[in-house]
DNA sequence: ATTGAGACCTGTCGGC
DNA sequence: TGCCGACAGGTCTCAA
């Protein structure tokens, strides 16, 4: 489920329990998620202090006192919750069968990773190997940083015969968008998700006006979503187009109706009237 | 090299 | 109520 704004919300929520705290123990309840946990995962984490908790695209990165980095991805159904560690639980706390990892922190909190579908990932990266890690090195620019702009987006899409929607889902073009915010950004930018990605660039690779609109729209929808997450609770979002099939387009002056289509097996929502 | 389809897993929801 | 298929906010791999 989680795209960049949700991952950022998770980061902010669990950081107070993890950062500057020591990992007293790790309770690993199965050998794998989407991939096996690294060898000695729990043992290597035990006793380490979390120096910082950062985010890159949809990945969470816990920087550890040893110089190693704990990399975490929520997949489709992953979530974290924080509980107060019971000193002497008379009755064992009910444990969800999908609670796969528990970090027992010296802050007196336990951070529990739950993931029914197990599409999540955890990995432990050796000191100095961050830049070389296969998943991180393949990530495009962070959309809310100065590394991201229309020119870079246009360059990434130049000559691509695939659709704009598919291009936005490709984490090499820009990191952190998923099925929801790709649809949302294209709506804000008034671009049809089916247009070819190559329309963002001139033959020479320079950004066209559409690239400027799209880059700006990406920032806009992500910033708005993060602000909303900071206030509301997770889950009751209202989107511009996502999951609004047959509803009226909310754009001022547009009388269109939101349609749902399929691209690469995933649903895409857009307004055929104002998105061209 | 790029692109699209299928695979990975479990839960939920709507229709019959 | 129960069963069954479709679908879910993400990647990864494999074959055109």
PDB file of C-alpha atoms (C1' of nucleotides) in Angstrom:
ATOM      1  CA  UNK A   1       0.000   0.000   0.000  1.00  0.00           C
ATOM      2  CA  UNK A   2       2.464   2.620   0.999  1.00  0.00           C
ATOM      3  CA  UNK A   3       3.865   5.188  -1.341  1.00  0.00           C
ATOM      4  CA  UNK A   4       6.260   7.946  -0.434  1.00  0.00           C
ATOM      5  CA  UNK A   5       3.871  10.002   1.755  1.00  0.00           C
ATOM      6  CA  UNK A   6       2.818   6.981   3.786  1.00  0.00           C
ATOM      7  CA  UNK A   7       6.388   5.818   4.231  1.00  0.00           C
ATOM      8  CA  UNK A   8       7.324   9.304   5.377  1.00  0.00           C
ATOM      9  CA  UNK A   9       4.454   9.245   7.865  1.00  0.00           C
ATOM     10  CA  UNK A  10       5.673   5.901   9.183  1.00  0.00           C
ATOM     11  CA  UNK A  11       9.176   7.273   9.519  1.00  0.00           C
ATOM     12  CA  UNK A  12       8.000  10.216  11.581  1.00  0.00           C
ATOM     13  CA  UNK A  13       5.801   8.052  13.744  1.00  0.00           C
ATOM     14  CA  UNK A  14       8.376   5.439  14.708  1.00  0.00           C
ATOM     15  CA  UNK A  15      11.442   7.693  14.824  1.00  0.00           C
ATOM     16  CA  UNK A  16      10.851   8.863  18.416  1.00  0.00           C
ATOM     17  CA  UNK A  17      10.936   5.272  19.637  1.00  0.00           C
ATOM     18  CA  UNK A  18      13.973   4.266  17.610  1.00  0.00           C
ATOM     19  CA  UNK A  19      16.389   7.113  17.097  1.00  0.00           C
ATOM     20  CA  UNK A  20      19.074   7.390  19.789  1.00  0.00           C
ATOM     21  CA  UNK A  21      17.756   4.190  21.280  1.00  0.00           C
ATOM     22  CA  UNK A  22      19.539   0.872  21.435  1.00  0.00           C
ATOM     23  CA  UNK A  23      18.132  -2.260  19.895  1.00  0.00           C
ATOM     24  CA  UNK A  24      18.054  -4.568  22.902  1.00  0.00           C
ATOM     25  CA  UNK A  25      16.824  -7.526  20.927  1.00  0.00           C
ATOM     26  CA  UNK A  26      15.171  -8.445  17.701  1.00  0.00           C
ATOM     27  CA  UNK A  27      12.417 -10.978  17.633  1.00  0.00           C
ATOM     28  CA  UNK A  28      12.456 -12.551  14.177  1.00  0.00           C
ATOM     29  CA  UNK A  29       9.464 -14.753  13.696  1.00  0.00           C
ATOM     30  CA  UNK A  30      10.024 -16.137  10.229  1.00  0.00           C
ATOM     31  CA  UNK A  31      12.993 -16.631   7.907  1.00  0.00           C
ATOM     32  CA  UNK A  32      11.833 -14.443   5.056  1.00  0.00           C
ATOM     33  CA  UNK A  33       9.508 -11.829   3.648  1.00  0.00           C
ATOM     34  CA  UNK A  34       9.730 -11.325  -0.101  1.00  0.00           C
ATOM     35  CA  UNK A  35      13.327 -12.454   0.287  1.00  0.00           C
ATOM     36  CA  UNK A  36      15.140 -14.189   3.102  1.00  0.00           C
ATOM     37  CA  UNK A  37      16.388 -12.018   5.930  1.00  0.00           C
ATOM     38  CA  UNK A  38      20.169 -11.676   5.856  1.00  0.00           C
ATOM     39  CA  UNK A  39      22.215 -14.180   7.821  1.00  0.00           C
ATOM     40  CA  UNK A  40      22.463 -13.409  11.517  1.00  0.00           C
ATOM     41  CA  UNK A  41      19.965 -10.613  11.086  1.00  0.00           C
ATOM     42  CA  UNK A  42      18.784 -10.452  14.684  1.00  0.00           C
ATOM     43  CA  UNK A  43      22.227 -11.027  16.103  1.00  0.00           C
ATOM     44  CA  UNK A  44      23.877  -8.341  14.024  1.00  0.00           C
ATOM     45  CA  UNK A  45      21.266  -5.788  15.067  1.00  0.00           C
ATOM     46  CA  UNK A  46      21.314  -6.593  18.747  1.00  0.00           C
ATOM     47  CA  UNK A  47      23.103  -4.006  20.879  1.00  0.00           C
ATOM     48  CA  UNK A  48      23.317  -1.403  18.148  1.00  0.00           C
ATOM     49  CA  UNK A  49      22.083   2.140  18.514  1.00  0.00           C
ATOM     50  CA  UNK A  50      19.922   3.688  15.828  1.00  0.00           C
ATOM     51  CA  UNK A  51      21.715   6.873  14.896  1.00  0.00           C
ATOM     52  CA  UNK A  52      19.114   8.174  12.449  1.00  0.00           C
ATOM     53  CA  UNK A  53      16.035   7.067  10.584  1.00  0.00           C
ATOM     54  CA  UNK A  54      15.792   8.379   7.055  1.00  0.00           C
ATOM     55  CA  UNK A  55      13.839   7.625   3.914  1.00  0.00           C
ATOM     56  CA  UNK A  56      14.764   7.155   0.275  1.00  0.00           C
ATOM     57  CA  UNK A  57      11.818   6.720  -2.075  1.00  0.00           C
ATOM     58  CA  UNK A  58       9.675   4.070  -0.430  1.00  0.00           C
ATOM     59  CA  UNK A  59      12.565   2.667   1.595  1.00  0.00           C
ATOM     60  CA  UNK A  60      13.238   3.364   5.245  1.00  0.00           C
ATOM     61  CA  UNK A  61      16.879   3.461   6.304  1.00  0.00           C
ATOM     62  CA  UNK A  62      17.948   3.037   9.899  1.00  0.00           C
ATOM     63  CA  UNK A  63      21.554   4.141  10.275  1.00  0.00           C
ATOM     64  CA  UNK A  64      23.285   2.114  12.965  1.00  0.00           C
ATOM     65  CA  UNK A  65      26.148   2.768  15.324  1.00  0.00           C
ATOM     66  CA  UNK A  66      28.299   0.123  13.595  1.00  0.00           C
ATOM     67  CA  UNK A  67      28.041   1.998  10.314  1.00  0.00           C
ATOM     68  CA  UNK A  68      25.690  -0.584   8.926  1.00  0.00           C
ATOM     69  CA  UNK A  69      22.261   0.380   7.600  1.00  0.00           C
ATOM     70  CA  UNK A  70      19.017  -1.438   8.146  1.00  0.00           C
ATOM     71  CA  UNK A  71      16.936  -1.140   4.994  1.00  0.00           C
ATOM     72  CA  UNK A  72      13.188  -1.675   5.185  1.00  0.00           C
ATOM     73  CA  UNK A  73      10.434  -1.687   2.590  1.00  0.00           C
ATOM     74  CA  UNK A  74       6.748  -2.070   3.375  1.00  0.00           C
ATOM     75  CA  UNK A  75       5.734  -3.770   0.154  1.00  0.00           C
ATOM     76  CA  UNK A  76       1.977  -3.676  -0.348  1.00  0.00           C
ATOM     77  CA  UNK A  77       0.707  -4.516   3.083  1.00  0.00           C
ATOM     78  CA  UNK A  78       3.496  -3.742   5.516  1.00  0.00           C
ATOM     79  CA  UNK A  79       2.966  -1.546   8.556  1.00  0.00           C
ATOM     80  CA  UNK A  80       4.639  -0.662  11.823  1.00  0.00           C
ATOM     81  CA  UNK A  81       3.138  -0.126  15.192  1.00  0.00           C
ATOM     82  CA  UNK A  82       4.733   0.958  18.415  1.00  0.00           C
ATOM     83  CA  UNK A  83       3.825  -0.624  21.707  1.00  0.00           C
ATOM     84  CA  UNK A  84       4.989  -0.021  25.219  1.00  0.00           C
ATOM     85  CA  UNK A  85       7.058  -2.992  26.205  1.00  0.00           C
ATOM     86  CA  UNK A  86       5.336  -4.725  29.067  1.00  0.00           C
ATOM     87  CA  UNK A  87       7.751  -5.404  31.884  1.00  0.00           C
ATOM     88  CA  UNK A  88       6.249  -8.615  33.108  1.00  0.00           C
ATOM     89  CA  UNK A  89       3.370  -9.586  30.910  1.00  0.00           C
ATOM     90  CA  UNK A  90       1.216 -11.813  33.069  1.00  0.00           C
ATOM     91  CA  UNK A  91      -0.829 -12.658  30.030  1.00  0.00           C
ATOM     92  CA  UNK A  92       1.172 -12.789  26.820  1.00  0.00           C
ATOM     93  CA  UNK A  93       0.132  -9.994  24.515  1.00  0.00           C
ATOM     94  CA  UNK A  94      -1.972 -11.287  21.684  1.00  0.00           C
ATOM     95  CA  UNK A  95       0.309 -11.532  18.712  1.00  0.00           C
ATOM     96  CA  UNK A  96      -0.898 -11.169  15.210  1.00  0.00           C
ATOM     97  CA  UNK A  97       0.193 -14.039  12.999  1.00  0.00           C
ATOM     98  CA  UNK A  98       1.534 -11.435  10.576  1.00  0.00           C
ATOM     99  CA  UNK A  99       3.792  -9.739  13.102  1.00  0.00           C
ATOM    100  CA  UNK A 100       7.079 -10.856  11.561  1.00  0.00           C
ATOM    101  CA  UNK A 101       9.696  -8.705  13.268  1.00  0.00           C
ATOM    102  CA  UNK A 102       9.757  -6.989  16.646  1.00  0.00           C
ATOM    103  CA  UNK A 103      12.489  -4.509  17.576  1.00  0.00           C
ATOM    104  CA  UNK A 104      12.769  -4.226  21.334  1.00  0.00           C
ATOM    105  CA  UNK A 105      14.215  -0.787  21.973  1.00  0.00           C
ATOM    106  CA  UNK A 106      15.933   0.689  24.999  1.00  0.00           C
ATOM    107  CA  UNK A 107      13.387   3.508  24.797  1.00  0.00           C
ATOM    108  CA  UNK A 108      10.984   1.094  26.443  1.00  0.00           C
ATOM    109  CA  UNK A 109       9.063   0.680  23.225  1.00  0.00           C
ATOM    110  CA  UNK A 110       8.776  -2.205  20.863  1.00  0.00           C
ATOM    111  CA  UNK A 111       8.419  -1.528  17.173  1.00  0.00           C
ATOM    112  CA  UNK A 112       6.449  -4.250  15.448  1.00  0.00           C
ATOM    113  CA  UNK A 113       6.530  -4.934  11.729  1.00  0.00           C
ATOM    114  CA  UNK A 114       3.356  -6.509  10.402  1.00  0.00           C
ATOM    115  CA  UNK A 115       2.963  -7.621   6.797  1.00  0.00           C
ATOM    116  CA  UNK A 116       0.218 -10.041   5.756  1.00  0.00           C
ATOM    117  CA  UNK A 117       1.259 -10.359   2.136  1.00  0.00           C
ATOM    118  CA  UNK A 118       4.968 -10.425   2.905  1.00  0.00           C
ATOM    119  CA  UNK A 119       5.954  -8.294  -0.054  1.00  0.00           C
ATOM    120  CA  UNK A 120       8.088  -6.275   2.304  1.00  0.00           C
ATOM    121  CA  UNK A 121      11.857  -6.398   2.445  1.00  0.00           C
ATOM    122  CA  UNK A 122      14.478  -6.023   5.148  1.00  0.00           C
ATOM    123  CA  UNK A 123      18.170  -6.001   4.511  1.00  0.00           C
ATOM    124  CA  UNK A 124      21.312  -5.114   6.392  1.00  0.00           C
ATOM    125  CA  UNK A 125      23.876  -3.160   4.444  1.00  0.00           C
ATOM    126  CA  UNK A 126      27.562  -3.174   5.356  1.00  0.00           C
ATOM    127  CA  UNK A 127      29.323   0.092   6.127  1.00  0.00           C
ATOM    128  CA  UNK A 128      30.160   2.001   2.988  1.00  0.00           C
ATOM    129  CA  UNK A 129      28.048  -0.210   0.785  1.00  0.00           C
ATOM    130  CA  UNK A 130      24.936   1.990   0.724  1.00  0.00           C
ATOM    131  CA  UNK A 131      25.629   3.488  -2.675  1.00  0.00           C
ATOM    132  CA  UNK A 132      26.286   0.076  -4.143  1.00  0.00           C
ATOM    133  CA  UNK A 133      23.180  -1.612  -2.859  1.00  0.00           C
ATOM    134  CA  UNK A 134      21.212  -2.918  -5.844  1.00  0.00           C
ATOM    135  CA  UNK A 135      17.861  -1.441  -4.901  1.00  0.00           C
ATOM    136  CA  UNK A 136      19.124   1.928  -3.752  1.00  0.00           C
ATOM    137  CA  UNK A 137      21.524   2.505  -6.605  1.00  0.00           C
ATOM    138  CA  UNK A 138      18.668   1.966  -9.050  1.00  0.00           C
ATOM    139  CA  UNK A 139      16.508   4.675  -7.524  1.00  0.00           C
ATOM    140  CA  UNK A 140      15.909   7.911  -9.373  1.00  0.00           C
ATOM    141  CA  UNK A 141      15.915  11.333  -7.729  1.00  0.00           C
ATOM    142  CA  UNK A 142      14.045  12.110  -4.555  1.00  0.00           C
ATOM    143  CA  UNK A 143      11.056  14.115  -5.788  1.00  0.00           C
ATOM    144  CA  UNK A 144      11.016  16.601  -2.919  1.00  0.00           C
ATOM    145  CA  UNK A 145      14.698  17.379  -3.165  1.00  0.00           C
ATOM    146  CA  UNK A 146      16.610  19.712  -5.434  1.00  0.00           C
ATOM    147  CA  UNK A 147      17.845  16.677  -7.345  1.00  0.00           C
ATOM    148  CA  UNK A 148      14.476  16.432  -9.006  1.00  0.00           C
ATOM    149  CA  UNK A 149      13.323  18.770 -11.731  1.00  0.00           C
ATOM    150  CA  UNK A 150      11.601  18.915 -15.107  1.00  0.00           C
ATOM    151  CA  UNK A 151      14.864  18.552 -16.976  1.00  0.00           C
ATOM    152  CA  UNK A 152      15.767  15.335 -15.191  1.00  0.00           C
ATOM    153  CA  UNK A 153      12.292  13.941 -15.607  1.00  0.00           C
ATOM    154  CA  UNK A 154      12.345  14.737 -19.312  1.00  0.00           C
ATOM    155  CA  UNK A 155      15.750  13.137 -19.691  1.00  0.00           C
ATOM    156  CA  UNK A 156      14.546   9.965 -17.972  1.00  0.00           C
ATOM    157  CA  UNK A 157      11.540   9.795 -20.300  1.00  0.00           C
ATOM    158  CA  UNK A 158      13.182  10.874 -23.534  1.00  0.00           C
ATOM    159  CA  UNK A 159      12.643   8.336 -26.275  1.00  0.00           C
ATOM    160  CA  UNK A 160      10.563   6.057 -24.072  1.00  0.00           C
ATOM    161  CA  UNK A 161       7.711   4.382 -25.926  1.00  0.00           C
ATOM    162  CA  UNK A 162       6.006   3.360 -22.718  1.00  0.00           C
ATOM    163  CA  UNK A 163       3.123   5.342 -21.205  1.00  0.00           C
ATOM    164  CA  UNK A 164       3.484   8.281 -18.865  1.00  0.00           C
ATOM    165  CA  UNK A 165       1.813   6.256 -16.142  1.00  0.00           C
ATOM    166  CA  UNK A 166       4.277   3.403 -16.494  1.00  0.00           C
ATOM    167  CA  UNK A 167       7.153   5.858 -16.577  1.00  0.00           C
ATOM    168  CA  UNK A 168       6.080   7.383 -13.256  1.00  0.00           C
ATOM    169  CA  UNK A 169       5.842   3.962 -11.657  1.00  0.00           C
ATOM    170  CA  UNK A 170       9.398   3.234 -12.752  1.00  0.00           C
ATOM    171  CA  UNK A 171      11.426   4.107  -9.674  1.00  0.00           C
ATOM    172  CA  UNK A 172      14.452   4.912 -11.837  1.00  0.00           C
ATOM    173  CA  UNK A 173      12.709   7.971 -13.275  1.00  0.00           C
ATOM    174  CA  UNK A 174      11.629   9.340  -9.912  1.00  0.00           C
ATOM    175  CA  UNK A 175      11.573   7.587  -6.553  1.00  0.00           C
ATOM    176  CA  UNK A 176       8.502   7.103  -4.436  1.00  0.00           C
ATOM    177  CA  UNK A 177       5.466   7.285  -6.682  1.00  0.00           C
ATOM    178  CA  UNK A 178       3.069   4.360  -6.767  1.00  0.00           C
ATOM    179  CA  UNK A 179      -0.240   3.602  -8.348  1.00  0.00           C
ATOM    180  CA  UNK A 180      -2.191   6.264  -6.486  1.00  0.00           C
ATOM    181  CA  UNK A 181       0.087   9.276  -6.723  1.00  0.00           C
ATOM    182  CA  UNK A 182       1.028   8.523 -10.316  1.00  0.00           C
ATOM    183  CA  UNK A 183      -2.650   8.893 -11.234  1.00  0.00           C
ATOM    184  CA  UNK A 184      -3.008  11.949  -9.022  1.00  0.00           C
ATOM    185  CA  UNK A 185       0.016  13.743 -10.435  1.00  0.00           C
ATOM    186  CA  UNK A 186      -1.064  13.134 -14.012  1.00  0.00           C
ATOM    187  CA  UNK A 187      -4.448  14.613 -13.223  1.00  0.00           C
ATOM    188  CA  UNK A 188      -2.951  17.737 -11.694  1.00  0.00           C
ATOM    189  CA  UNK A 189      -0.670  18.055 -14.717  1.00  0.00           C
ATOM    190  CA  UNK A 190      -3.654  17.577 -17.078  1.00  0.00           C
ATOM    191  CA  UNK A 191      -1.853  14.763 -18.873  1.00  0.00           C
ATOM    192  CA  UNK A 192      -3.422  11.540 -20.023  1.00  0.00           C
ATOM    193  CA  UNK A 193      -1.813   8.491 -18.395  1.00  0.00           C
ATOM    194  CA  UNK A 194      -1.756   6.798 -21.792  1.00  0.00           C
ATOM    195  CA  UNK A 195       0.358   9.377 -23.541  1.00  0.00           C
ATOM    196  CA  UNK A 196       3.833   8.263 -24.432  1.00  0.00           C
ATOM    197  CA  UNK A 197       6.478   9.172 -21.907  1.00  0.00           C
ATOM    198  CA  UNK A 198       8.624  10.577 -24.692  1.00  0.00           C
ATOM    199  CA  UNK A 199       6.310  13.591 -25.104  1.00  0.00           C
ATOM    200  CA  UNK A 200       7.965  15.178 -22.067  1.00  0.00           C
ATOM    201  CA  UNK A 201      11.148  15.840 -24.008  1.00  0.00           C
ATOM    202  CA  UNK A 202      12.128  17.418 -27.288  1.00  0.00           C
ATOM    203  CA  UNK A 203      14.114  15.238 -29.689  1.00  0.00           C
ATOM    204  CA  UNK A 204      17.191  16.783 -28.160  1.00  0.00           C
ATOM    205  CA  UNK A 205      16.063  15.680 -24.703  1.00  0.00           C
ATOM    206  CA  UNK A 206      15.141  19.123 -23.387  1.00  0.00           C
ATOM    207  CA  UNK A 207      12.060  19.420 -21.172  1.00  0.00           C
ATOM    208  CA  UNK A 208       8.808  20.422 -22.826  1.00  0.00           C
ATOM    209  CA  UNK A 209       6.208  22.439 -21.003  1.00  0.00           C
ATOM    210  CA  UNK A 210       4.398  19.221 -20.028  1.00  0.00           C
ATOM    211  CA  UNK A 211       7.512  18.082 -18.179  1.00  0.00           C
ATOM    212  CA  UNK A 212       7.480  21.253 -16.097  1.00  0.00           C
ATOM    213  CA  UNK A 213       3.805  20.782 -15.308  1.00  0.00           C
ATOM    214  CA  UNK A 214       4.313  17.136 -14.377  1.00  0.00           C
ATOM    215  CA  UNK A 215       7.357  17.697 -12.196  1.00  0.00           C
ATOM    216  CA  UNK A 216       5.504  20.446 -10.380  1.00  0.00           C
ATOM    217  CA  UNK A 217       2.402  18.255 -10.045  1.00  0.00           C
ATOM    218  CA  UNK A 218       4.435  15.423  -8.526  1.00  0.00           C
ATOM    219  CA  UNK A 219       5.844  17.715  -5.867  1.00  0.00           C
ATOM    220  CA  UNK A 220       2.433  19.198  -5.232  1.00  0.00           C
ATOM    221  CA  UNK A 221       0.540  15.944  -4.707  1.00  0.00           C
ATOM    222  CA  UNK A 222       3.288  14.487  -2.514  1.00  0.00           C
ATOM    223  CA  UNK A 223       3.608  17.576  -0.335  1.00  0.00           C
ATOM    224  CA  UNK A 224      -0.137  17.784   0.077  1.00  0.00           C
ATOM    225  CA  UNK A 225      -0.355  14.120   0.980  1.00  0.00           C
ATOM    226  CA  UNK A 226       2.417  14.429   3.544  1.00  0.00           C
ATOM    227  CA  UNK A 227       0.713  17.428   5.115  1.00  0.00           C
ATOM    228  CA  UNK A 228      -2.543  15.520   5.228  1.00  0.00           C
ATOM    229  CA  UNK A 229      -0.876  12.482   6.801  1.00  0.00           C
ATOM    230  CA  UNK A 230       0.621  14.709   9.449  1.00  0.00           C
ATOM    231  CA  UNK A 231      -2.877  15.748  10.456  1.00  0.00           C
ATOM    232  CA  UNK A 232      -5.285  12.956   9.731  1.00  0.00           C
ATOM    233  CA  UNK A 233      -4.970   9.281  10.240  1.00  0.00           C
ATOM    234  CA  UNK A 234      -3.829   6.896   7.643  1.00  0.00           C
ATOM    235  CA  UNK A 235      -6.413   5.457   5.337  1.00  0.00           C
ATOM    236  CA  UNK A 236      -9.186   7.965   4.934  1.00  0.00           C
ATOM    237  CA  UNK A 237      -7.744   9.952   2.111  1.00  0.00           C
ATOM    238  CA  UNK A 238      -9.853  11.502  -0.541  1.00  0.00           C
ATOM    239  CA  UNK A 239      -8.081  11.568  -3.842  1.00  0.00           C
ATOM    240  CA  UNK A 240      -8.669  13.669  -6.944  1.00  0.00           C
ATOM    241  CA  UNK A 241      -9.139  10.709  -9.256  1.00  0.00           C
ATOM    242  CA  UNK A 242      -7.937   7.536  -7.574  1.00  0.00           C
ATOM    243  CA  UNK A 243     -10.827   5.207  -6.735  1.00  0.00           C
ATOM    244  CA  UNK A 244     -13.351   7.759  -8.026  1.00  0.00           C
ATOM    245  CA  UNK A 245     -14.611   5.972 -11.090  1.00  0.00           C
ATOM    246  CA  UNK A 246     -17.824   7.498 -12.458  1.00  0.00           C
ATOM    247  CA  UNK A 247     -17.571  10.537 -10.226  1.00  0.00           C
ATOM    248  CA  UNK A 248     -17.452  14.039 -11.629  1.00  0.00           C
ATOM    249  CA  UNK A 249     -14.064  15.560 -12.233  1.00  0.00           C
ATOM    250  CA  UNK A 250     -13.253  18.049  -9.510  1.00  0.00           C
ATOM    251  CA  UNK A 251     -11.328  20.419 -11.743  1.00  0.00           C
ATOM    252  CA  UNK A 252     -12.937  23.825 -11.886  1.00  0.00           C
ATOM    253  CA  UNK A 253     -14.806  24.244 -15.122  1.00  0.00           C
ATOM    254  CA  UNK A 254     -14.356  20.626 -16.187  1.00  0.00           C
ATOM    255  CA  UNK A 255     -17.532  18.642 -16.707  1.00  0.00           C
ATOM    256  CA  UNK A 256     -15.763  15.328 -17.227  1.00  0.00           C
ATOM    257  CA  UNK A 257     -16.328  12.025 -15.471  1.00  0.00           C
ATOM    258  CA  UNK A 258     -13.504  10.005 -13.963  1.00  0.00           C
ATOM    259  CA  UNK A 259     -12.794   6.796 -15.816  1.00  0.00           C
ATOM    260  CA  UNK A 260     -10.919   3.725 -14.759  1.00  0.00           C
ATOM    261  CA  UNK A 261      -8.622   1.977 -17.146  1.00  0.00           C
ATOM    262  CA  UNK A 262      -6.031  -0.742 -16.869  1.00  0.00           C
ATOM    263  CA  UNK A 263      -2.358  -0.329 -17.616  1.00  0.00           C
ATOM    264  CA  UNK A 264       0.042  -3.143 -16.998  1.00  0.00           C
ATOM    265  CA  UNK A 265      -2.545  -4.945 -14.940  1.00  0.00           C
ATOM    266  CA  UNK A 266      -3.008  -2.015 -12.565  1.00  0.00           C
ATOM    267  CA  UNK A 267      -5.922   0.319 -12.536  1.00  0.00           C
ATOM    268  CA  UNK A 268      -5.471   3.891 -13.625  1.00  0.00           C
ATOM    269  CA  UNK A 269      -7.950   6.676 -12.945  1.00  0.00           C
ATOM    270  CA  UNK A 270      -8.185   9.797 -15.045  1.00  0.00           C
ATOM    271  CA  UNK A 271     -10.512  12.399 -16.490  1.00  0.00           C
ATOM    272  CA  UNK A 272     -10.708  11.978 -20.259  1.00  0.00           C
ATOM    273  CA  UNK A 273     -11.898  15.571 -20.671  1.00  0.00           C
ATOM    274  CA  UNK A 274      -9.193  17.629 -18.986  1.00  0.00           C
ATOM    275  CA  UNK A 275      -6.321  15.166 -19.169  1.00  0.00           C
ATOM    276  CA  UNK A 276      -4.796  15.150 -22.594  1.00  0.00           C
TER     277      UNK A 276
ATOM    278  C1'  DA B   1      17.795  -2.513 -24.180  1.00  0.00           C
ATOM    279  C1'  DT B   2      13.093  -1.930 -23.435  1.00  0.00           C
ATOM    280  C1'  DT B   3       8.614  -3.408 -22.452  1.00  0.00           C
ATOM    281  C1'  DG B   4       4.700  -6.042 -20.894  1.00  0.00           C
ATOM    282  C1'  DA B   5       3.048 -10.151 -18.537  1.00  0.00           C
ATOM    283  C1'  DG B   6       3.270 -13.126 -14.820  1.00  0.00           C
ATOM    284  C1'  DA B   7       4.722 -14.283 -10.224  1.00  0.00           C
ATOM    285  C1'  DC B   8       5.092 -13.610  -5.439  1.00  0.00           C
ATOM    286  C1'  DC B   9       1.297 -13.844  -0.922  1.00  0.00           C
ATOM    287  C1'  DT B  10      -2.886 -13.056   1.930  1.00  0.00           C
ATOM    288  C1'  DG B  11      -7.040 -10.615   2.894  1.00  0.00           C
ATOM    289  C1'  DT B  12     -11.379  -8.529   1.631  1.00  0.00           C
ATOM    290  C1'  DC B  13     -15.294  -7.555  -0.873  1.00  0.00           C
ATOM    291  C1'  DG B  14     -19.149  -8.167  -4.041  1.00  0.00           C
ATOM    292  C1'  DG B  15     -22.037 -11.341  -6.526  1.00  0.00           C
ATOM    293  C1'  DC B  16     -24.386 -15.550  -6.882  1.00  0.00           C
TER     294       DC B  16
ATOM    295  C1'  DT C   1     -24.145 -18.368   5.173  1.00  0.00           C
ATOM    296  C1'  DG C   2     -20.742 -19.997   1.926  1.00  0.00           C
ATOM    297  C1'  DC C   3     -18.097 -20.261  -2.056  1.00  0.00           C
ATOM    298  C1'  DC C   4     -15.533 -18.026  -5.871  1.00  0.00           C
ATOM    299  C1'  DG C   5     -13.397 -14.781  -8.547  1.00  0.00           C
ATOM    300  C1'  DA C   6     -11.572 -10.170  -8.832  1.00  0.00           C
ATOM    301  C1'  DC C   7      -8.813  -7.047  -6.826  1.00  0.00           C
ATOM    302  C1'  DA C   8      -5.484  -4.557  -3.543  1.00  0.00           C
ATOM    303  C1'  DG C   9      -1.382   1.578  -2.589  1.00  0.00           C
ATOM    304  C1'  DG C  10       5.044  -3.020  -4.959  1.00  0.00           C
ATOM    305  C1'  DT C  11       8.737  -5.018  -6.941  1.00  0.00           C
ATOM    306  C1'  DC C  12      11.250  -8.733  -9.459  1.00  0.00           C
ATOM    307  C1'  DT C  13      12.065 -11.862 -13.259  1.00  0.00           C
ATOM    308  C1'  DC C  14      11.527 -13.611 -17.584  1.00  0.00           C
ATOM    309  C1'  DA C  15      10.571 -13.878 -22.491  1.00  0.00           C
ATOM    310  C1'  DA C  16       9.530 -11.244 -26.644  1.00  0.00           C
TER     311       DA C  16
END
